[in-house]
Amino acid sequence: MSRINDVGGMTGFAAIVQEPDEPPFHADWEAHVLALNAALIRRGIYNLDEFRDAQERLPVPEYLAASYYERWFAAIRVLLVEKGVVDEADLEPPRG
Amino acid sequence: MSDHHPSSAISAGVRHVEALLESRGLLDPGEIDARIDAFLAGGSPANGARIVAHAWTDPGFAGRLLADANTAIRELGLSMAGGLQEQRLKVVANSAAEHHVVVCTLCSCYPIALLGPSPSWYKSEAYRSRVVRDPRGVLREFGWEPPADTAITVWDASAESRYLVVPRRPEGTDGLAEEELARLVTRNGLIGTAAV
C-alpha cells in the first residue's frame, strides 16, 4: 500500500521554489532536531528505517501541513513514546 | 510540505525533549552542539565538484567512478560512510545522447556525506512528484533544458542508494586546471537540474 510520502507522479502540488543562497537550516531548532535524531539512532533507541517509517505513518493532514524538520520532530516524539523511553505527557513543556 | 513555520513553540518543545533526555542520561551535555558542528563541517558541493573535475581530466578515474563509485572516490579521500551508515553511490555521466536527473520520490535521500545538506526544493513534494512525470518541464523551470533529441533519465534515490551526476564538460575549457574546472560545477549540476 502506498503512503502519503509516495508522491512520485502525483499532480496538484505547488510550484517548485528555489531559494538562492539557502542556509543549511532555517532555524536553530531544525539543527537540534537533526542532531537529536542522530544521537538517538547512535544509541540504538531506534534505527533509521524505524525513523522513516514513523514519518510515513504520521496522520496524513499532519504530514502534509508539517515542514520538513517538523516531520522529523513528530517522528522522534512518536518513537520515544512507542519505545517506552518517555510517557507522552512528559513530551510537552510545562506551561506558564 | 509547507514552508518554514514560526518556530517559538516548536523550539521550546525541542529544548524540552533534549533536557528531558539529558536528565535521563540518554544525551550527553554538549552532544547536540558537537553533532551540529560536525554535520556543518561535513559535506559540501565542493566535494562533488572535485569528483567531477577529476573525472573530466582523468579518463581512467572516470571509468572507475562509473563502475564502482564508492571505491573510486576514496582515491580523492572522500567516502560515503560519513553518515549513519555507508550508502551505495552510483555516479551517472551526462552525454549528448542522455541527461541524468536525481530525485528521491519517497523522502529526501541525497549524498549528504559528499554534498552536505540538500536544498529545500529537493525535499519538496513539488519537485519529487513532478520530476518523474515531466522532467523536461521541471528542467525548463530551473532555467535550462537539454536539446530535444537528448533522452532524460531520472534516478530515484533510496535509503540504500544515492546518485551523483557528472555534467558534460563545457566547451572551451581545455586549458583549465582541475581546480578551475571544479569551480564551474554547481550543486544543481551535480543533481542534474543544471547543465553544469
Short mmCIF file of N, CA and C in Angstrom, two decimals, chain B residues 27-95:
data_model
loop_
_atom_site.label_atom_id
_atom_site.label_comp_id
_atom_site.label_asym_id
_atom_site.label_seq_id
_atom_site.Cartn_x
_atom_site.Cartn_y
_atom_site.Cartn_z
N LEU B 27 21.25 11.56 26.63
CA LEU B 27 22.05 12.52 25.84
C LEU B 27 23.15 13.03 26.75
N ASP B 28 24.33 13.22 26.18
CA ASP B 28 25.42 13.80 26.97
C ASP B 28 25.35 15.32 26.85
N PRO B 29 25.73 16.03 27.93
CA PRO B 29 25.77 17.50 27.82
C PRO B 29 26.71 17.91 26.68
N GLY B 30 26.28 18.83 25.85
CA GLY B 30 27.13 19.31 24.76
C GLY B 30 27.11 18.42 23.53
N GLU B 31 26.46 17.26 23.62
CA GLU B 31 26.49 16.32 22.49
C GLU B 31 25.78 16.89 21.26
N ILE B 32 24.65 17.55 21.49
CA ILE B 32 23.88 18.07 20.35
C ILE B 32 24.70 19.13 19.60
N ASP B 33 25.28 20.05 20.33
CA ASP B 33 26.08 21.10 19.67
C ASP B 33 27.24 20.50 18.90
N ALA B 34 27.89 19.50 19.49
CA ALA B 34 29.03 18.87 18.81
C ALA B 34 28.59 18.19 17.52
N ARG B 35 27.41 17.56 17.57
CA ARG B 35 26.92 16.88 16.36
C ARG B 35 26.55 17.89 15.28
N ILE B 36 25.97 19.03 15.68
CA ILE B 36 25.62 20.06 14.69
C ILE B 36 26.89 20.59 14.03
N ASP B 37 27.91 20.87 14.84
CA ASP B 37 29.17 21.37 14.28
C ASP B 37 29.76 20.37 13.29
N ALA B 38 29.73 19.09 13.68
CA ALA B 38 30.31 18.06 12.81
C ALA B 38 29.53 17.96 11.51
N PHE B 39 28.22 18.06 11.61
CA PHE B 39 27.38 17.98 10.40
C PHE B 39 27.68 19.13 9.45
N LEU B 40 27.77 20.34 10.01
CA LEU B 40 28.00 21.51 9.16
C LEU B 40 29.40 21.49 8.55
N ALA B 41 30.34 20.86 9.24
CA ALA B 41 31.71 20.78 8.71
C ALA B 41 31.87 19.63 7.72
N GLY B 42 30.85 18.78 7.62
CA GLY B 42 30.97 17.54 6.86
C GLY B 42 31.04 17.70 5.35
N GLY B 43 29.92 17.67 4.69
CA GLY B 43 29.91 17.67 3.24
C GLY B 43 29.65 19.03 2.65
N SER B 44 30.03 19.21 1.40
CA SER B 44 29.68 20.43 0.67
C SER B 44 29.76 20.10 -0.82
N PRO B 45 29.01 20.85 -1.63
CA PRO B 45 29.04 20.57 -3.07
C PRO B 45 30.46 20.63 -3.66
N ALA B 46 31.39 21.28 -2.94
CA ALA B 46 32.78 21.32 -3.44
C ALA B 46 33.35 19.91 -3.59
N ASN B 47 32.91 18.98 -2.73
CA ASN B 47 33.38 17.60 -2.87
C ASN B 47 32.92 16.98 -4.19
N GLY B 48 31.64 17.17 -4.49
CA GLY B 48 31.12 16.65 -5.75
C GLY B 48 31.81 17.29 -6.94
N ALA B 49 32.08 18.59 -6.81
CA ALA B 49 32.76 19.31 -7.90
C ALA B 49 34.17 18.75 -8.13
N ARG B 50 34.86 18.41 -7.04
CA ARG B 50 36.20 17.80 -7.17
C ARG B 50 36.13 16.47 -7.91
N ILE B 51 35.12 15.67 -7.57
CA ILE B 51 34.96 14.37 -8.23
C ILE B 51 34.75 14.57 -9.73
N VAL B 52 33.89 15.53 -10.08
CA VAL B 52 33.57 15.77 -11.48
C VAL B 52 34.81 16.27 -12.24
N ALA B 53 35.50 17.25 -11.66
CA ALA B 53 36.67 17.81 -12.35
C ALA B 53 37.73 16.74 -12.57
N HIS B 54 37.89 15.86 -11.58
CA HIS B 54 38.88 14.78 -11.72
C HIS B 54 38.45 13.81 -12.82
N ALA B 55 37.15 13.52 -12.86
CA ALA B 55 36.65 12.61 -13.91
C ALA B 55 36.82 13.22 -15.30
N TRP B 56 36.66 14.54 -15.40
CA TRP B 56 36.83 15.23 -16.69
C TRP B 56 38.27 15.14 -17.18
N THR B 57 39.22 15.16 -16.26
CA THR B 57 40.62 15.25 -16.66
C THR B 57 41.34 13.90 -16.64
N ASP B 58 40.73 12.88 -16.06
CA ASP B 58 41.40 11.58 -15.94
C ASP B 58 40.42 10.48 -16.38
N PRO B 59 40.48 10.09 -17.65
CA PRO B 59 39.52 9.09 -18.16
C PRO B 59 39.58 7.77 -17.39
N GLY B 60 40.76 7.40 -16.91
CA GLY B 60 40.86 6.16 -16.12
C GLY B 60 40.02 6.26 -14.86
N PHE B 61 40.14 7.42 -14.17
CA PHE B 61 39.32 7.63 -12.97
C PHE B 61 37.84 7.65 -13.32
N ALA B 62 37.51 8.30 -14.43
CA ALA B 62 36.09 8.37 -14.83
C ALA B 62 35.52 6.96 -15.01
N GLY B 63 36.30 6.08 -15.62
CA GLY B 63 35.84 4.71 -15.81
C GLY B 63 35.62 4.00 -14.48
N ARG B 64 36.59 4.17 -13.57
CA ARG B 64 36.45 3.52 -12.25
C ARG B 64 35.27 4.11 -11.48
N LEU B 65 35.05 5.41 -11.65
CA LEU B 65 33.97 6.10 -10.94
C LEU B 65 32.60 5.56 -11.38
N LEU B 66 32.45 5.39 -12.69
CA LEU B 66 31.15 4.91 -13.19
C LEU B 66 30.94 3.44 -12.85
N ALA B 67 32.05 2.69 -12.72
CA ALA B 67 31.93 1.25 -12.43
C ALA B 67 31.67 0.99 -10.95
N ASP B 68 32.36 1.73 -10.07
CA ASP B 68 32.25 1.49 -8.63
C ASP B 68 32.62 2.78 -7.91
N ALA B 69 31.62 3.64 -7.74
CA ALA B 69 31.88 4.98 -7.22
C ALA B 69 32.35 4.94 -5.76
N ASN B 70 31.79 4.05 -4.95
CA ASN B 70 32.19 4.00 -3.53
C ASN B 70 33.69 3.79 -3.39
N THR B 71 34.26 2.92 -4.25
CA THR B 71 35.69 2.66 -4.18
C THR B 71 36.48 3.80 -4.82
N ALA B 72 36.00 4.29 -5.96
CA ALA B 72 36.76 5.30 -6.71
C ALA B 72 36.92 6.60 -5.92
N ILE B 73 35.88 7.04 -5.19
CA ILE B 73 36.00 8.35 -4.53
C ILE B 73 37.00 8.30 -3.37
N ARG B 74 37.35 7.11 -2.92
CA ARG B 74 38.39 7.02 -1.88
C ARG B 74 39.74 7.49 -2.42
N GLU B 75 39.93 7.43 -3.74
CA GLU B 75 41.16 7.96 -4.34
C GLU B 75 41.30 9.44 -4.06
N LEU B 76 40.17 10.14 -3.85
CA LEU B 76 40.19 11.57 -3.56
C LEU B 76 40.03 11.85 -2.07
N GLY B 77 40.12 10.79 -1.27
CA GLY B 77 39.98 10.96 0.18
C GLY B 77 38.54 11.17 0.62
N LEU B 78 37.57 10.84 -0.26
CA LEU B 78 36.16 11.01 0.08
C LEU B 78 35.53 9.64 0.35
N SER B 79 34.38 9.69 1.04
CA SER B 79 33.74 8.43 1.42
C SER B 79 32.25 8.66 1.60
N MET B 80 31.47 7.61 1.36
CA MET B 80 30.03 7.66 1.60
C MET B 80 29.70 7.13 2.99
N ALA B 81 30.71 6.92 3.81
CA ALA B 81 30.49 6.31 5.14
C ALA B 81 30.37 7.37 6.23
N GLY B 82 30.28 8.64 5.85
CA GLY B 82 30.27 9.69 6.86
C GLY B 82 28.97 9.80 7.65
N GLY B 83 27.89 9.23 7.15
CA GLY B 83 26.60 9.35 7.82
C GLY B 83 26.38 8.21 8.81
N LEU B 84 25.11 7.86 9.00
CA LEU B 84 24.78 6.82 9.97
C LEU B 84 25.13 5.44 9.43
N GLN B 85 25.15 5.29 8.12
CA GLN B 85 25.53 4.01 7.52
C GLN B 85 26.09 4.31 6.13
N GLU B 86 27.02 3.44 5.63
CA GLU B 86 27.55 3.68 4.29
C GLU B 86 26.47 3.33 3.27
N GLN B 87 26.25 4.27 2.32
CA GLN B 87 25.28 4.02 1.28
C GLN B 87 25.99 3.75 -0.04
N ARG B 88 25.34 2.97 -0.87
CA ARG B 88 25.87 2.73 -2.21
C ARG B 88 25.76 4.04 -2.99
N LEU B 89 26.84 4.38 -3.71
CA LEU B 89 26.82 5.57 -4.57
C LEU B 89 26.92 5.12 -6.02
N LYS B 90 25.99 5.58 -6.83
CA LYS B 90 26.08 5.34 -8.26
C LYS B 90 26.28 6.69 -8.94
N VAL B 91 27.31 6.78 -9.77
CA VAL B 91 27.59 8.01 -10.49
C VAL B 91 27.20 7.80 -11.95
N VAL B 92 26.46 8.75 -12.49
CA VAL B 92 25.99 8.67 -13.87
C VAL B 92 26.50 9.90 -14.63
N ALA B 93 26.95 9.69 -15.88
CA ALA B 93 27.57 10.77 -16.64
C ALA B 93 26.67 11.22 -17.78
N ASN B 94 26.47 12.52 -17.88
CA ASN B 94 25.69 13.07 -18.98
C ASN B 94 26.47 12.97 -20.29
N SER B 95 25.74 12.88 -21.38
CA SER B 95 26.34 12.86 -22.71
C SER B 95 25.40 13.61 -23.66
#
